[in-house]
Short mmCIF file of N, CA and C in Angstrom, two decimals:
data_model
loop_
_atom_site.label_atom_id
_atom_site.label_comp_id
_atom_site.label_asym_id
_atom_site.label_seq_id
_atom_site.Cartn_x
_atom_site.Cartn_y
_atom_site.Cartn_z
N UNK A 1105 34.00 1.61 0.13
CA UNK A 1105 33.44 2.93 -0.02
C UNK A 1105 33.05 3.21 -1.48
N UNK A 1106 33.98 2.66 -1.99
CA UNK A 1106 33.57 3.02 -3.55
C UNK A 1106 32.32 2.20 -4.23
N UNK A 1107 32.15 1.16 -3.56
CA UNK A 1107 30.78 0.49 -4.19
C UNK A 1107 29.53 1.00 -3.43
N UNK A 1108 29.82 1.56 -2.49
CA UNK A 1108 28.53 2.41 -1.66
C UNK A 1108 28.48 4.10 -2.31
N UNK A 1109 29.87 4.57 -3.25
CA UNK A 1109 29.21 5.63 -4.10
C UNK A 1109 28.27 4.95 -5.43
N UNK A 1110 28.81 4.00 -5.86
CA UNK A 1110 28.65 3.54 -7.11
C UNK A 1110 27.00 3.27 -6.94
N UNK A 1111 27.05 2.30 -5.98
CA UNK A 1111 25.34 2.16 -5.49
C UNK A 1111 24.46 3.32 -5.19
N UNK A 1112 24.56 4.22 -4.97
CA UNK A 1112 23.94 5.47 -4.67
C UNK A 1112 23.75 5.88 -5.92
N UNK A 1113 24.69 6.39 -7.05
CA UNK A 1113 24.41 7.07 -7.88
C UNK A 1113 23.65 5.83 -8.74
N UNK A 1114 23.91 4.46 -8.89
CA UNK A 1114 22.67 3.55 -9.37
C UNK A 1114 21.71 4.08 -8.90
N UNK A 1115 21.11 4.38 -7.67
CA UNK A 1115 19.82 4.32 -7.02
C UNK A 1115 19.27 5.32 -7.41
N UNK A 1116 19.99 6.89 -7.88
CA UNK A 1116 19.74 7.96 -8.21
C UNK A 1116 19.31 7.84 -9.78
N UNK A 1117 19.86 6.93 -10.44
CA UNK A 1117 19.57 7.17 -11.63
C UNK A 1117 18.28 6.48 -11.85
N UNK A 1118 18.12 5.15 -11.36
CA UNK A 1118 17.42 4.29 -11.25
C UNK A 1118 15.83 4.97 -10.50
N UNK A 1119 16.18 5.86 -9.73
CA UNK A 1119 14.73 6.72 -9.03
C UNK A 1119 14.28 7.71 -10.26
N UNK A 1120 15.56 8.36 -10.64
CA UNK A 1120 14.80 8.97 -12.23
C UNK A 1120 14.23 8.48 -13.41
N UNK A 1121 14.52 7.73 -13.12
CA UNK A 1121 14.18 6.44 -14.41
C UNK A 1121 12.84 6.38 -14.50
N UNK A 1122 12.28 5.71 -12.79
CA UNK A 1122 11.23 4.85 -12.60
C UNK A 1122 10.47 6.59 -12.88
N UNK A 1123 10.51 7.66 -12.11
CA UNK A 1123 9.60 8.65 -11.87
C UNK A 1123 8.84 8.68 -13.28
N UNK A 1124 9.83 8.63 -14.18
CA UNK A 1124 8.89 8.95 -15.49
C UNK A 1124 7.98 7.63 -16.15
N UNK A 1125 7.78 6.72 -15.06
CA UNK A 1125 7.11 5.79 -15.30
C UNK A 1125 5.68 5.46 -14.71
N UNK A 1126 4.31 6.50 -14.44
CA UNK A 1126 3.54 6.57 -13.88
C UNK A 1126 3.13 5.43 -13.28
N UNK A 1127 2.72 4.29 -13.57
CA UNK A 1127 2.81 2.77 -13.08
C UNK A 1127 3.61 2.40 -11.79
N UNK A 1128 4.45 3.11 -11.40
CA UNK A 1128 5.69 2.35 -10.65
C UNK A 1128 5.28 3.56 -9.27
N UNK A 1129 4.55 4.52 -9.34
CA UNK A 1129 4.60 5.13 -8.16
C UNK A 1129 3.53 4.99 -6.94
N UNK A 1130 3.27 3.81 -7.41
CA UNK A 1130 2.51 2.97 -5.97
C UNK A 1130 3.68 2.40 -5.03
N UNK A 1131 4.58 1.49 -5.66
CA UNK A 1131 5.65 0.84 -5.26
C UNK A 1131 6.75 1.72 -5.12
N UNK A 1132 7.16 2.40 -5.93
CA UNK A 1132 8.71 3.18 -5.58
C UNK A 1132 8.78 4.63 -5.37
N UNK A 1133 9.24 5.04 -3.73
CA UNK A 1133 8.67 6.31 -2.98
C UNK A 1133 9.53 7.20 -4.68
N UNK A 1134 9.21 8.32 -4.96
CA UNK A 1134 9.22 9.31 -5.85
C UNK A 1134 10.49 10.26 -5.53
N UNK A 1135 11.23 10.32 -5.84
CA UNK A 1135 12.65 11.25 -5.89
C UNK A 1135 12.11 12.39 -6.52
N UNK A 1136 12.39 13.36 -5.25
CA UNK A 1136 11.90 14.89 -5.32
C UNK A 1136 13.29 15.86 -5.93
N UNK A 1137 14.39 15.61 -5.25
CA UNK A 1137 15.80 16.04 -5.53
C UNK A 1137 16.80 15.40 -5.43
N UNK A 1138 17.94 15.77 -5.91
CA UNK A 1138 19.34 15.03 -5.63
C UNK A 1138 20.32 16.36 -5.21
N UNK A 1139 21.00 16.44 -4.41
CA UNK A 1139 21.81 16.95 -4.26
C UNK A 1139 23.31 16.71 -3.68
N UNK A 1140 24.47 17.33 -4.39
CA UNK A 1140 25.79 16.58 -3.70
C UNK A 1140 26.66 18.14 -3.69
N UNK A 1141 27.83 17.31 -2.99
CA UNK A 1141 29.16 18.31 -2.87
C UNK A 1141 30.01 17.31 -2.79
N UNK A 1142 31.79 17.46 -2.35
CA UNK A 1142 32.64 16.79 -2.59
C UNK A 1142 32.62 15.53 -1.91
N UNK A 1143 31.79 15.44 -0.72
CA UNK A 1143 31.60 13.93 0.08
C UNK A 1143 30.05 13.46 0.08
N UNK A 1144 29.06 14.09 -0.35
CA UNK A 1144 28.29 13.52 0.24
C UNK A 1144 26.97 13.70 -1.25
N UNK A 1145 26.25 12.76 -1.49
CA UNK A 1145 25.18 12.69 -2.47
C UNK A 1145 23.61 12.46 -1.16
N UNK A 1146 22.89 13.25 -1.53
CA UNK A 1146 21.60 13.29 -1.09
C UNK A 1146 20.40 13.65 -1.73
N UNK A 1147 19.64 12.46 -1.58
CA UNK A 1147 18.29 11.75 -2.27
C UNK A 1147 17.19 12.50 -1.81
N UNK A 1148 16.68 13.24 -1.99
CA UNK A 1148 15.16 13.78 -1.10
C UNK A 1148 14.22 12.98 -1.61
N UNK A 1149 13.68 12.18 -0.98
CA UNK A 1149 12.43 10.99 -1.56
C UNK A 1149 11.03 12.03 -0.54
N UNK A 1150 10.11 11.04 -1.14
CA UNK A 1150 8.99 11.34 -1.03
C UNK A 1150 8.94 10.07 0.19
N UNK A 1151 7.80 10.70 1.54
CA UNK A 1151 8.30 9.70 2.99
C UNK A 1151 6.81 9.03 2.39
N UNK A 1152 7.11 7.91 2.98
CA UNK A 1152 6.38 6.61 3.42
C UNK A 1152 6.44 5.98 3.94
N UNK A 1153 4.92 6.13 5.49
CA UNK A 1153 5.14 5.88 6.55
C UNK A 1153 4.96 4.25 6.11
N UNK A 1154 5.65 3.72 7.59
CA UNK A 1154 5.25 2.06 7.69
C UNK A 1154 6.52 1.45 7.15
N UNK A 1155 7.37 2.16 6.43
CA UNK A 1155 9.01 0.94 6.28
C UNK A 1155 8.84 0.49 5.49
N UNK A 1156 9.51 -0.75 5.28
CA UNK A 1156 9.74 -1.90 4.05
C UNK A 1156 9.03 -3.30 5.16
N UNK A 1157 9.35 -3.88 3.93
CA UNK A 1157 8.82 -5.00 4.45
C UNK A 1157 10.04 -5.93 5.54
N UNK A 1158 11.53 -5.68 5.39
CA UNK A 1158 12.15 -6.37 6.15
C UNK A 1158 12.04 -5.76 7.50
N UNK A 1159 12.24 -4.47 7.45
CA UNK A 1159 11.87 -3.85 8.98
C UNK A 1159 10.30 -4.66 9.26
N UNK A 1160 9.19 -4.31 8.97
CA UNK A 1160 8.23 -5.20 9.43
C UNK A 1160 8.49 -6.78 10.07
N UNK A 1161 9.19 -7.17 9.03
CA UNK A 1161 9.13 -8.91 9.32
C UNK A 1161 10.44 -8.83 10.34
N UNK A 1162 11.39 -7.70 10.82
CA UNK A 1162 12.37 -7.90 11.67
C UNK A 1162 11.30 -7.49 13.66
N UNK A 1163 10.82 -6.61 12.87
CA UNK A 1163 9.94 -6.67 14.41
C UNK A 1163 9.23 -7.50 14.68
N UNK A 1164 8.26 -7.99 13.75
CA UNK A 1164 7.55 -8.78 13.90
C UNK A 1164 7.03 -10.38 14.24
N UNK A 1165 8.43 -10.54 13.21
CA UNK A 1165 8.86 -12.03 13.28
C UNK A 1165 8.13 -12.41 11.92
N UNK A 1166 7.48 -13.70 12.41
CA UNK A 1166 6.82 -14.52 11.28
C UNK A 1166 5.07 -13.53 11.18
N UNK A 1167 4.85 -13.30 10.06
CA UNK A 1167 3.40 -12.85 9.63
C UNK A 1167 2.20 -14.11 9.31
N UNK A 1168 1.29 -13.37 9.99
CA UNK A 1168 -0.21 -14.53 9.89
C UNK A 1168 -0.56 -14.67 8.14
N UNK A 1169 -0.83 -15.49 8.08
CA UNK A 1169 -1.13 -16.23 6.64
C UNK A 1169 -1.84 -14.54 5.93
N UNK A 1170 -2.85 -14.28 6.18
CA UNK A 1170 -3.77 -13.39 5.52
C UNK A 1170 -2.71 -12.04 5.13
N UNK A 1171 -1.70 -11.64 6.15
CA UNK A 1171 -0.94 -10.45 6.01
C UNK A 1171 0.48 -10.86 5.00
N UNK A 1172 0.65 -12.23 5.35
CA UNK A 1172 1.95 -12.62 4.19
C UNK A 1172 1.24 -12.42 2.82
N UNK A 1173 0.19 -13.20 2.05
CA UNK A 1173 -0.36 -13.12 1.25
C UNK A 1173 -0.60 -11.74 0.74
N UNK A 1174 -0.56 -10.98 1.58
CA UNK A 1174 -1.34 -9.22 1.07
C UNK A 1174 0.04 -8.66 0.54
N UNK A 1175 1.43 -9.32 1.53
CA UNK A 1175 2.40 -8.70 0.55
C UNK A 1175 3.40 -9.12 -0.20
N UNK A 1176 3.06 -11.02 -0.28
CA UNK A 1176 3.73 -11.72 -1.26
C UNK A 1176 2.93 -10.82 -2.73
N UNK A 1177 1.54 -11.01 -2.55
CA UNK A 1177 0.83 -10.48 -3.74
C UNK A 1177 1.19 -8.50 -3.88
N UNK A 1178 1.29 -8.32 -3.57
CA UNK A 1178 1.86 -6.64 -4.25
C UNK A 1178 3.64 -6.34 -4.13
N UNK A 1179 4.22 -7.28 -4.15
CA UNK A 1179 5.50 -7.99 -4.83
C UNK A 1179 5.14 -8.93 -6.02
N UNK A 1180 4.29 -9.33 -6.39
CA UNK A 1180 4.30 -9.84 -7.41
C UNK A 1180 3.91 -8.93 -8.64
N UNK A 1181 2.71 -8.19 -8.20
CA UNK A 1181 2.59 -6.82 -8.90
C UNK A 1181 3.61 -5.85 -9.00
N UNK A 1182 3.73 -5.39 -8.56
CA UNK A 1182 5.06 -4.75 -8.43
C UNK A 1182 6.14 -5.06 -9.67
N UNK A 1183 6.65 -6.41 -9.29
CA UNK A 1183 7.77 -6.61 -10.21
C UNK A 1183 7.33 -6.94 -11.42
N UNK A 1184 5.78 -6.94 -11.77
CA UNK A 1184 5.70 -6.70 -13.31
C UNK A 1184 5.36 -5.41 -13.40
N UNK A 1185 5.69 -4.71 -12.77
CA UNK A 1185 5.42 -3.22 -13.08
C UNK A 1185 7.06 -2.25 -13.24
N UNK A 1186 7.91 -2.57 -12.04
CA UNK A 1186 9.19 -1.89 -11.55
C UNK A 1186 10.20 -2.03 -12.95
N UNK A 1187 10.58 -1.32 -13.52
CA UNK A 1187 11.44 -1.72 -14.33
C UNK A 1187 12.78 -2.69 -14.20
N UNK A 1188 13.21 -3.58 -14.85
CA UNK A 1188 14.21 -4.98 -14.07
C UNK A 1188 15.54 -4.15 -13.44
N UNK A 1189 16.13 -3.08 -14.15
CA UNK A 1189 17.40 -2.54 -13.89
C UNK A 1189 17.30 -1.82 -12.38
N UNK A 1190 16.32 -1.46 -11.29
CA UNK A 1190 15.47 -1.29 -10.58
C UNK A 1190 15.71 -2.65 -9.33
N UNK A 1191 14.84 -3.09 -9.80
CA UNK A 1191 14.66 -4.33 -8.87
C UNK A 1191 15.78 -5.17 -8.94
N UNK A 1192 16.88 -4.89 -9.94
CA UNK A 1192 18.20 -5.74 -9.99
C UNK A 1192 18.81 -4.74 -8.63
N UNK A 1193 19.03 -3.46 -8.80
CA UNK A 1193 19.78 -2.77 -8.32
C UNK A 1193 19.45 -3.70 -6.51
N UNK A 1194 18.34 -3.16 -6.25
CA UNK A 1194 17.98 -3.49 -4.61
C UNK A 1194 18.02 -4.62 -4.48
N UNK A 1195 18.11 -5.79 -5.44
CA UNK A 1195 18.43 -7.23 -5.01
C UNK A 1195 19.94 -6.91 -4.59
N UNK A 1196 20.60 -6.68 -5.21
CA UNK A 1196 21.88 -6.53 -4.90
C UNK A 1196 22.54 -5.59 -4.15
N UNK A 1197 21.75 -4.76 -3.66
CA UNK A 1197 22.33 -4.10 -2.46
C UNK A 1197 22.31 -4.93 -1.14
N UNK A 1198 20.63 -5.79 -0.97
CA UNK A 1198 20.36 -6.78 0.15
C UNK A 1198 21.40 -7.61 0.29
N UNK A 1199 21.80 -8.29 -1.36
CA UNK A 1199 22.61 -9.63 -0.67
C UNK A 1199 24.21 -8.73 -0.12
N UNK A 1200 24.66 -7.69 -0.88
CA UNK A 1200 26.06 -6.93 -0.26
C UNK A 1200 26.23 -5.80 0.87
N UNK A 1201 24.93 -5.66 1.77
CA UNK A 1201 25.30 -5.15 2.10
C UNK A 1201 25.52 -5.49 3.76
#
């Protein structure tokens, strides 16, 4: 429990971070608010339809050459854009959680 607060308030800080980084708001939905009380922290993001890419590739399965390419390449953009403390955070939520 305690590394799922710890990770949250990373993610919170890490969404304020990026906002003031005009570059990064193609890739990372935009944190509108934060709000908490004694149990619970809540993120109001900005929605974006269509998911991530693992939900995609979990319905989907394997992607046709032309559609892998469209989003190997805006992951590559991306991570020269996302700041590293960012893209560290969500690597490491994937592999723990």
């Amino acid at each position: 429990m305690r590394a799922q607060v710890a990770r949250a308030y990373a993610e919170r800080q890490a969404l304020a971070e990026i906002a003031a980084i005009r570059d990064c708001a193609q890739w990372v939905p935009r944190l509108h608010e934060c709000f908490q009380d004694a149990s619970h922290l809540w993120l109001v993001q900005e929605y974006v339809p269509g998911g991530d890419v693992l939900t995609l590739l979990q319905r989907r399965g394997v992607l046709a050459e032309a559609e892998a390419f469209f989003y190997v390449s805006e992951l590559v953009v991306a991570v020269g854009v996302v700041p590293v403390s960012y893209t560290h955070l969500r690597a490491h939520e994937t592999r723990h959680d």
